[in-house]
Amino acid sequence: MAIFGAVATQNPKGTRDFLPKDERVQQYIFSKWRETCLAFGYEPYEGPTFEHLELYTEKSGEEIVDQLYAFQDKSGRAIALRPEMTPTLARIVAAQGHSLPKPVKWFSMPRLFRYERAQKGRLREFFQLNMDILGSESLDAEVDLLLAICALMRNFGFKPTDFRVGISNRRLLNALLEQLGVENRDAVYAALDRRAKIGEEAFGELLAEAGMAPEARKALNDAMGCATLDELAPHCTSEAAKAALEELRYLLDRMASLGHGESVGLDLNIVRGLAYYTGPVFEVFDAAKSMRAIAGGGRYDDLCAKLGGERTTGVGFGMGDVVLKDLLEERGLLPDVSRDRLDYWLVSFGNDVEPLFRMAETLRARGRRVGHPLELRKFAKQMQEADRSGAAKVLMLGSDRVPEGCVEVKDLVAGTQSAVPVDRL
Ligand code: HAM
């Protein structure tokens, strides 16, 4: 009798099992992530999968704290599984202090944990590419990261019009709320975050609940409805708002002049749930916004200092594997990786496996990836197994149809068969 009953074979809600066929797809995603990061000169780093609970309760903002997997360890320490990488990264950089030459451009592909409500595109355990630059005040750090996002999407096979990188600025939102004398900023941010989803009327109601007067509500809604910076400019009366507007102009102009105007644009509805952002923020969606965000990030200039380090500016983004994979599947952009596993699969007309081990060893010594049966069955069965093996080519040992020193090779992709000298394999 099974000890746990039906639960024994079922994975926890919001988690995934990766069978080799799924893991091959996963490895394809990781390899594109890594390749792109290395092409941009980012260096890999890692951290622990669990951290002190306070690292998140103090710095990440309410939404993430509600979703923490937290527990007490055997010594009574409050611990949480990491829901995001940014606090860990800031902690590592803060701990290094002056000894670390700045700026650093680092990337990581952590496994993260969030107790999310089950919904499409959101899981409780997922992977997230993180690319971050710490120690650069320049808006060109944002440019570097936005270019990397465009390169990632291109390398996965998306066209520039298939996705949209929307940019806003926390500093601009702050300045607008300051201009309007808004006191209850958190409630207004929460309303702004939902504005695109709930429509103008419900948005107005939330602002009223947050204590905003009718004129201020109208002014904020009008500003948020602007589609271009020129439309927005008259709404920016304070020096702070004007300066923040210019930051956005710089980023949009730069991305357009670098040839990415089709993919990158202003989107004032982007607020970002995380509490630590201090400047430009951005999110990536499929062009029709039919799915949840593919990636999101922004500038966080105070996080290292808040962790007790010296002031080190930061900017970066996270791109999850879940929405990305859904989108790649939907668009037919996942390559057939089923034949990438092995160079050769060996089969035999004889009845002894030793020649197979011997041939496999010879080929592996030449850097080839080789598999073969461990028990010899009928030839037709061996060929079925060869087809399932994921090898591109089958070597048939012991065939009397080929000259001495040769082996019969069947190419499973091209469907051809030929005799090849062993030393040419
Ligand atoms: P985030 O917006 O919370 O930002 O997550 C970024 C991306 O991670 C999302 O756009 C989505 O693709 C993916 N993601 C988030 N939650 C889930 C989930 N439950 N299931 C599947 N995918 C998910 C951050 O995490 C920031 N720390 C990013 C950052 C890096 N900011 C600066 N540097």
Coordinates of C-alpha atoms and ligand atoms in Angstrom, one line a residue:
M1 CA 0.0 0.0 0.0
A2 CA 1.3 3.5 -0.9
I3 CA 2.2 5.4 2.3
F4 CA 0.9 8.8 1.0
G5 CA -2.0 7.5 -1.1
A6 CA -2.6 9.6 -4.3
V7 CA -0.4 12.4 -3.1
A8 CA 2.7 10.3 -3.6
T9 CA 3.0 10.6 -7.4
Q10 CA 1.7 14.2 -7.6
N11 CA 4.0 17.2 -7.7
P12 CA 3.0 20.2 -5.5
K13 CA 0.7 22.8 -7.1
G14 CA 2.6 25.4 -9.1
T15 CA 5.7 23.2 -9.6
R16 CA 6.9 21.3 -12.7
D17 CA 8.5 18.0 -13.3
F18 CA 11.0 18.2 -16.2
L19 CA 11.2 14.9 -18.1
P20 CA 14.2 14.8 -20.5
K21 CA 12.1 16.0 -23.4
D22 CA 11.0 19.1 -21.3
E23 CA 14.5 19.6 -19.9
R24 CA 15.9 19.7 -23.4
V25 CA 13.6 22.7 -24.1
Q26 CA 14.6 24.3 -20.8
Q27 CA 18.3 23.9 -21.6
Y28 CA 17.6 25.5 -25.0
I29 CA 16.1 28.6 -23.2
F30 CA 19.0 28.7 -20.7
S31 CA 21.6 28.4 -23.5
K32 CA 20.1 31.4 -25.4
W33 CA 20.0 33.4 -22.1
R34 CA 23.6 32.6 -21.3
E35 CA 24.8 33.2 -24.9
T36 CA 23.2 36.7 -25.0
C37 CA 24.5 37.7 -21.6
L38 CA 28.0 36.6 -22.5
A39 CA 27.8 38.5 -25.9
F40 CA 27.0 41.7 -23.9
G41 CA 29.9 41.1 -21.5
Y42 CA 27.8 40.2 -18.4
E43 CA 29.5 37.8 -15.9
P44 CA 27.7 35.0 -14.2
Y45 CA 27.1 34.9 -10.4
E46 CA 25.0 32.8 -8.0
G47 CA 23.7 33.1 -4.4
P48 CA 21.9 30.9 -1.9
T49 CA 18.3 29.7 -2.6
F50 CA 17.3 30.8 0.9
E51 CA 18.0 34.0 2.7
H52 CA 17.2 35.7 6.0
L53 CA 13.5 36.6 6.0
E54 CA 14.2 40.3 6.7
L55 CA 16.0 40.7 3.4
Y56 CA 12.6 40.6 1.8
T57 CA 10.3 41.9 4.4
E58 CA 12.2 45.2 4.6
K59 CA 13.0 45.7 0.9
S60 CA 10.8 44.0 -1.6
G61 CA 7.4 45.5 -1.0
E62 CA 4.0 44.0 0.0
E63 CA 3.1 41.9 -3.0
I64 CA 6.3 39.8 -2.8
V65 CA 6.2 39.5 1.0
D66 CA 2.6 38.1 0.8
Q67 CA 4.0 35.4 -1.5
L68 CA 7.0 34.3 0.6
Y69 CA 7.7 30.7 1.4
A70 CA 9.0 31.4 4.9
F71 CA 9.9 29.1 7.8
Q72 CA 12.0 28.8 10.9
D73 CA 15.1 26.7 10.7
K74 CA 16.1 24.3 13.5
S75 CA 17.9 27.2 15.4
G76 CA 14.8 29.4 15.2
R77 CA 16.1 31.7 12.5
A78 CA 13.5 33.2 10.2
I79 CA 14.3 32.1 6.7
A80 CA 12.6 32.5 3.3
L81 CA 13.1 30.8 -0.1
R82 CA 14.2 33.5 -2.5
P83 CA 11.2 35.0 -4.4
E84 CA 13.6 37.2 -6.5
M85 CA 17.3 37.7 -7.0
T86 CA 17.7 41.5 -6.6
P87 CA 18.0 41.6 -2.8
T88 CA 20.6 38.8 -2.9
L89 CA 22.5 40.7 -5.6
A90 CA 22.4 44.0 -3.7
R91 CA 23.5 42.1 -0.5
I92 CA 26.5 40.5 -2.2
V93 CA 27.6 43.8 -3.8
A94 CA 27.1 45.7 -0.6
A95 CA 29.2 43.1 1.3
Q96 CA 32.1 43.6 -1.2
G97 CA 32.1 47.4 -0.8
H98 CA 35.1 49.2 -2.3
S99 CA 37.0 46.0 -3.1
L100 CA 34.7 45.4 -6.1
P101 CA 35.6 47.6 -9.2
K102 CA 32.5 49.3 -10.5
P103 CA 30.4 49.2 -12.6
V104 CA 29.7 45.4 -12.5
K105 CA 27.6 43.8 -15.2
W106 CA 26.4 40.5 -13.8
F107 CA 23.8 37.8 -14.8
S108 CA 22.2 34.9 -13.1
M109 CA 19.5 32.3 -13.9
P110 CA 18.1 31.5 -10.4
R111 CA 15.3 29.1 -9.5
L112 CA 12.7 31.3 -7.6
F113 CA 9.8 30.6 -5.3
R114 CA 6.6 32.6 -4.9
Y115 CA 3.3 31.4 -3.3
E116 CA 1.3 32.8 -6.2
R117 CA -2.4 32.3 -7.0
A118 CA -2.5 29.6 -9.7
Q119 CA -2.9 31.4 -13.1
K120 CA -1.5 31.1 -16.6
G121 CA 2.0 32.3 -16.8
R122 CA 2.6 32.3 -13.1
L123 CA 3.9 29.4 -11.1
R124 CA 5.1 28.8 -7.6
E125 CA 8.6 27.7 -8.7
F126 CA 10.2 29.1 -11.8
F127 CA 13.4 30.3 -13.4
Q128 CA 14.3 33.9 -14.1
L129 CA 17.2 35.4 -16.0
N130 CA 18.5 38.4 -14.2
M131 CA 20.8 41.0 -15.8
D132 CA 22.0 43.9 -13.7
I133 CA 24.5 46.7 -13.7
L134 CA 25.6 48.1 -10.4
G135 CA 27.7 51.2 -9.8
S136 CA 26.7 53.2 -12.9
E137 CA 24.7 56.5 -12.6
S138 CA 24.5 56.8 -16.4
L139 CA 21.2 56.2 -18.2
D140 CA 23.3 54.3 -20.7
A141 CA 23.2 51.5 -18.2
E142 CA 19.5 51.3 -19.0
V143 CA 20.3 51.5 -22.7
D144 CA 22.7 48.5 -22.4
L145 CA 20.0 46.5 -20.6
L146 CA 17.2 47.5 -23.1
L147 CA 19.5 46.5 -26.0
A148 CA 20.1 43.1 -24.2
I149 CA 16.3 42.6 -23.9
C150 CA 15.9 43.3 -27.7
A151 CA 18.8 40.9 -28.4
L152 CA 17.3 38.2 -26.3
M153 CA 13.9 38.5 -28.0
R154 CA 15.6 38.5 -31.5
N155 CA 17.8 35.5 -30.6
F156 CA 14.7 33.5 -29.7
G157 CA 13.3 34.3 -33.1
F158 CA 10.9 37.1 -32.3
K159 CA 10.6 40.0 -34.8
P160 CA 10.8 43.6 -33.5
T161 CA 7.0 44.0 -33.9
D162 CA 6.3 40.8 -32.0
F163 CA 7.0 42.4 -28.6
R164 CA 6.9 45.7 -26.9
V165 CA 9.2 47.1 -24.2
G166 CA 7.2 49.8 -22.3
I167 CA 9.1 52.4 -20.3
S168 CA 8.0 54.7 -17.5
N169 CA 9.7 56.5 -14.7
R170 CA 9.1 56.2 -10.9
R171 CA 10.7 59.6 -10.5
L172 CA 8.1 61.1 -12.9
L173 CA 5.2 59.4 -11.1
N174 CA 6.6 60.6 -7.8
A175 CA 7.0 64.2 -9.1
L176 CA 3.4 64.2 -10.5
L177 CA 2.0 63.0 -7.2
E178 CA 4.1 65.6 -5.4
Q179 CA 2.8 68.3 -7.8
L180 CA -0.8 67.2 -7.0
G181 CA -0.1 67.1 -3.3
V182 CA -1.0 63.4 -2.9
E183 CA -0.3 62.0 0.5
N184 CA -1.4 58.4 0.4
R185 CA 1.1 57.5 -2.3
D186 CA 1.1 53.7 -1.8
A187 CA -2.6 53.5 -2.4
V188 CA -2.3 55.7 -5.5
Y189 CA 0.6 53.6 -6.8
A190 CA -1.6 50.5 -6.3
A191 CA -4.4 52.2 -8.3
L192 CA -2.0 53.2 -11.0
D193 CA -0.7 49.6 -11.3
R194 CA -4.2 48.5 -12.0
R195 CA -5.3 51.4 -14.2
A196 CA -4.9 49.6 -17.6
K197 CA -6.9 46.6 -16.4
I198 CA -9.8 48.3 -14.6
G199 CA -10.5 51.3 -16.8
E200 CA -10.8 55.0 -16.1
E201 CA -14.0 54.9 -14.0
A202 CA -12.8 52.3 -11.5
F203 CA -9.4 54.0 -11.5
G204 CA -11.1 57.3 -10.5
E205 CA -13.0 55.5 -7.7
L206 CA -9.7 54.0 -6.3
L207 CA -8.2 57.5 -6.3
A208 CA -11.2 58.9 -4.5
E209 CA -10.8 56.2 -1.9
A210 CA -7.1 57.2 -1.6
G211 CA -8.4 60.7 -0.6
M212 CA -7.6 62.5 -3.8
A213 CA -9.8 65.5 -4.7
P214 CA -11.8 65.6 -8.0
E215 CA -9.5 68.1 -9.7
A216 CA -6.4 66.2 -8.7
R217 CA -8.0 62.9 -9.9
K218 CA -8.7 64.4 -13.2
A219 CA -5.2 65.9 -13.6
L220 CA -3.6 62.5 -12.8
N221 CA -5.9 60.6 -15.1
D222 CA -5.2 63.1 -17.9
A223 CA -1.4 62.8 -17.4
M224 CA -1.6 59.0 -17.4
G225 CA -3.6 59.0 -20.6
C226 CA -0.8 60.7 -22.6
A227 CA 0.6 58.6 -25.4
T228 CA 3.7 60.6 -26.2
L229 CA 6.2 62.7 -24.3
D230 CA 5.1 65.9 -26.1
E231 CA 1.6 65.3 -24.9
L232 CA 2.9 64.7 -21.4
A233 CA 5.2 67.7 -21.2
P234 CA 2.6 70.4 -20.3
H235 CA 1.5 68.2 -17.3
C236 CA 5.1 68.3 -15.9
T237 CA 5.3 71.7 -14.2
S238 CA 7.7 71.0 -11.4
E239 CA 11.5 70.9 -12.0
A240 CA 11.6 67.3 -10.7
A241 CA 8.8 66.2 -13.2
K242 CA 10.6 68.0 -16.1
A243 CA 13.9 66.3 -15.3
A244 CA 12.2 62.9 -15.1
L245 CA 10.5 63.5 -18.4
E246 CA 13.9 64.3 -20.0
E247 CA 15.3 60.9 -18.7
L248 CA 12.5 59.2 -20.6
R249 CA 13.1 61.3 -23.7
Y250 CA 16.8 60.3 -23.5
L251 CA 16.1 56.6 -23.3
L252 CA 13.4 56.6 -26.0
D253 CA 15.6 58.7 -28.4
R254 CA 18.6 56.5 -27.8
M255 CA 16.8 53.3 -28.4
A256 CA 15.2 54.7 -31.6
S257 CA 18.5 55.9 -32.9
L258 CA 20.0 52.5 -32.2
G259 CA 17.3 51.0 -34.4
H260 CA 14.8 49.7 -31.8
G261 CA 12.1 52.4 -32.1
E262 CA 9.6 49.7 -33.3
S263 CA 10.0 47.7 -30.1
V264 CA 10.5 50.3 -27.4
G265 CA 8.0 53.0 -26.3
L266 CA 6.5 55.1 -23.5
D267 CA 4.0 53.3 -21.3
L268 CA 2.9 55.3 -18.3
N269 CA 0.8 52.4 -17.0
I270 CA 3.9 50.6 -15.9
V271 CA 4.4 51.2 -12.2
R272 CA 6.1 47.9 -11.0
G273 CA 5.0 46.3 -7.8
L274 CA 8.4 46.2 -6.2
A275 CA 9.2 48.9 -3.6
Y276 CA 12.9 49.5 -4.3
Y277 CA 12.7 51.1 -7.8
T278 CA 13.8 54.8 -7.9
G279 CA 14.0 55.8 -11.6
P280 CA 13.1 54.4 -15.0
V281 CA 11.1 51.2 -15.0
F282 CA 10.2 48.9 -17.9
E283 CA 8.2 45.8 -18.8
V284 CA 8.2 43.6 -21.8
F285 CA 4.9 42.1 -23.3
D286 CA 3.9 40.3 -26.4
A287 CA 2.7 42.9 -28.9
A288 CA -1.0 42.0 -28.4
K289 CA -0.5 41.9 -24.5
S290 CA -2.3 38.5 -24.7
M291 CA -0.1 37.1 -21.9
R292 CA 1.4 38.3 -18.7
A293 CA 4.7 40.2 -18.7
I294 CA 7.7 38.4 -20.2
A295 CA 10.2 40.6 -18.3
G296 CA 10.3 43.5 -16.0
G297 CA 12.9 45.7 -14.3
G298 CA 14.2 49.2 -13.5
R299 CA 16.6 51.3 -11.6
Y300 CA 17.1 50.8 -7.8
D301 CA 19.7 53.3 -6.6
D302 CA 19.1 53.0 -2.8
L303 CA 18.9 49.3 -2.3
C304 CA 22.6 48.6 -1.5
A305 CA 22.7 51.5 1.0
K306 CA 19.5 50.3 2.6
L307 CA 21.2 47.0 3.2
G308 CA 23.9 48.7 5.1
G309 CA 26.5 49.0 2.3
E310 CA 27.9 52.2 0.7
R311 CA 25.6 53.9 -1.9
T312 CA 25.8 51.8 -5.1
T313 CA 23.4 52.5 -7.8
G314 CA 21.7 49.6 -9.6
V315 CA 19.6 48.8 -12.6
G316 CA 18.5 45.5 -14.1
F317 CA 15.6 43.2 -15.1
G318 CA 14.2 39.7 -14.6
M319 CA 12.9 37.5 -17.5
G320 CA 11.0 34.5 -16.4
D321 CA 11.0 31.1 -18.3
V322 CA 7.2 30.5 -18.0
V323 CA 5.6 33.2 -20.2
L324 CA 8.6 33.1 -22.5
K325 CA 8.1 29.3 -23.1
D326 CA 4.3 29.7 -23.6
L327 CA 5.0 32.4 -26.2
L328 CA 7.7 30.4 -28.0
E329 CA 5.3 27.4 -28.2
E330 CA 2.4 29.5 -29.4
R331 CA 4.5 31.1 -32.1
G332 CA 6.1 27.8 -33.2
L333 CA 9.5 29.2 -32.3
L334 CA 10.8 26.3 -30.3
P335 CA 13.4 24.4 -32.4
D336 CA 13.2 20.6 -32.7
V337 CA 15.9 19.7 -30.1
S338 CA 15.0 16.0 -30.1
R339 CA 17.9 15.0 -32.3
D340 CA 20.6 17.1 -30.5
R341 CA 21.3 14.6 -27.8
L342 CA 23.8 12.1 -29.4
D343 CA 26.0 12.1 -32.4
Y344 CA 25.7 8.3 -32.9
W345 CA 23.6 5.4 -31.7
L346 CA 25.2 2.0 -32.2
V347 CA 23.3 -1.2 -33.3
S348 CA 24.7 -4.6 -34.0
F349 CA 24.0 -7.6 -36.3
G350 CA 26.0 -9.8 -33.9
N351 CA 25.0 -11.0 -30.4
D352 CA 27.8 -9.6 -28.2
V353 CA 27.7 -6.1 -26.8
E354 CA 31.5 -5.9 -26.3
P355 CA 32.2 -4.5 -29.8
L356 CA 29.6 -1.8 -29.1
F357 CA 31.3 -0.7 -25.9
R358 CA 34.7 -0.8 -27.8
M359 CA 33.4 1.3 -30.7
A360 CA 31.7 3.7 -28.3
E361 CA 34.9 4.2 -26.3
T362 CA 36.9 4.9 -29.6
L363 CA 34.4 7.5 -30.7
R364 CA 34.0 9.2 -27.3
A365 CA 37.8 9.6 -27.2
R366 CA 37.3 11.6 -30.4
G367 CA 34.8 13.8 -28.6
R368 CA 31.7 12.2 -30.0
R369 CA 28.5 11.6 -28.0
V370 CA 27.6 8.0 -28.3
G371 CA 24.9 5.6 -26.9
H372 CA 24.1 1.9 -27.5
P373 CA 21.9 -0.8 -26.1
L374 CA 23.1 -2.7 -23.1
E375 CA 21.2 -5.9 -24.2
L376 CA 21.1 -6.9 -27.8
R377 CA 17.6 -7.6 -29.0
K378 CA 16.3 -8.4 -32.6
F379 CA 17.7 -6.0 -35.2
A380 CA 14.3 -4.4 -35.9
K381 CA 13.8 -3.7 -32.2
Q382 CA 17.3 -2.2 -32.0
M383 CA 16.4 0.2 -34.9
Q384 CA 13.2 1.3 -33.1
E385 CA 15.4 2.0 -30.0
A386 CA 17.9 3.9 -32.3
D387 CA 15.0 6.1 -33.5
R388 CA 13.9 6.9 -30.0
S389 CA 17.5 7.6 -28.8
G390 CA 17.7 11.2 -30.1
A391 CA 20.8 10.4 -32.1
A392 CA 21.2 11.9 -35.6
K393 CA 23.1 8.9 -37.0
V394 CA 23.0 5.1 -36.4
L395 CA 26.1 3.0 -36.8
M396 CA 25.4 -0.6 -37.8
L397 CA 28.2 -2.9 -36.5
G398 CA 28.9 -6.3 -37.9
S399 CA 27.3 -5.7 -41.3
D400 CA 28.7 -7.9 -44.0
R401 CA 27.6 -5.5 -46.7
V402 CA 30.5 -3.1 -46.1
P403 CA 34.3 -3.5 -46.8
E404 CA 36.8 -4.2 -44.0
G405 CA 37.6 -1.1 -41.9
C406 CA 34.2 0.5 -42.7
V407 CA 30.9 0.7 -40.9
E408 CA 27.4 1.2 -42.2
V409 CA 26.0 4.6 -41.3
K410 CA 22.3 5.5 -41.4
D411 CA 21.5 9.2 -41.2
L412 CA 18.1 9.4 -39.5
V413 CA 17.6 13.1 -40.4
A414 CA 18.4 12.8 -44.1
G415 CA 17.2 9.2 -44.4
T416 CA 20.4 8.1 -46.3
Q417 CA 22.7 5.1 -45.7
S418 CA 26.4 4.7 -46.6
A419 CA 29.6 2.9 -45.8
V420 CA 32.1 5.1 -43.9
P421 CA 35.7 4.2 -42.9
V422 CA 35.8 4.0 -39.1
D423 CA 38.7 6.5 -38.9
R424 CA 36.6 9.1 -40.7
L425 CA 33.7 9.0 -38.1
Ligands
HAM1 P1 9.2 40.8 -11.4 O1 8.4 41.7 -12.2 O2 8.6 40.4 -10.1 O3 10.6 41.5 -11.2 O4 9.5 39.5 -12.2 C1 10.2 39.6 -13.5 C2 9.6 38.5 -14.4 O5 9.7 37.3 -13.8 C3 8.2 38.6 -14.8 O6 8.0 39.5 -15.8 C4 7.9 37.2 -15.2 O7 8.4 36.9 -16.5 C5 8.7 36.4 -14.2 N1 7.9 36.0 -13.0 C6 7.6 36.7 -11.9 N2 6.8 36.0 -11.1 C7 6.6 34.8 -11.7 C8 5.9 33.6 -11.3 N3 5.3 33.4 -10.2 N4 5.9 32.6 -12.2 C9 6.5 32.7 -13.4 N5 7.2 33.8 -13.8 C10 7.3 34.8 -12.9 C11 11.6 41.0 -10.4 O8 11.6 39.9 -9.9 C12 12.8 41.9 -10.2 N6 13.6 41.4 -9.1 C13 13.5 42.1 -11.5 C14 14.7 42.9 -11.4 C15 16.0 42.6 -11.6 N7 14.7 44.2 -11.2 C16 16.0 44.7 -11.2 N8 16.8 43.7 -11.4

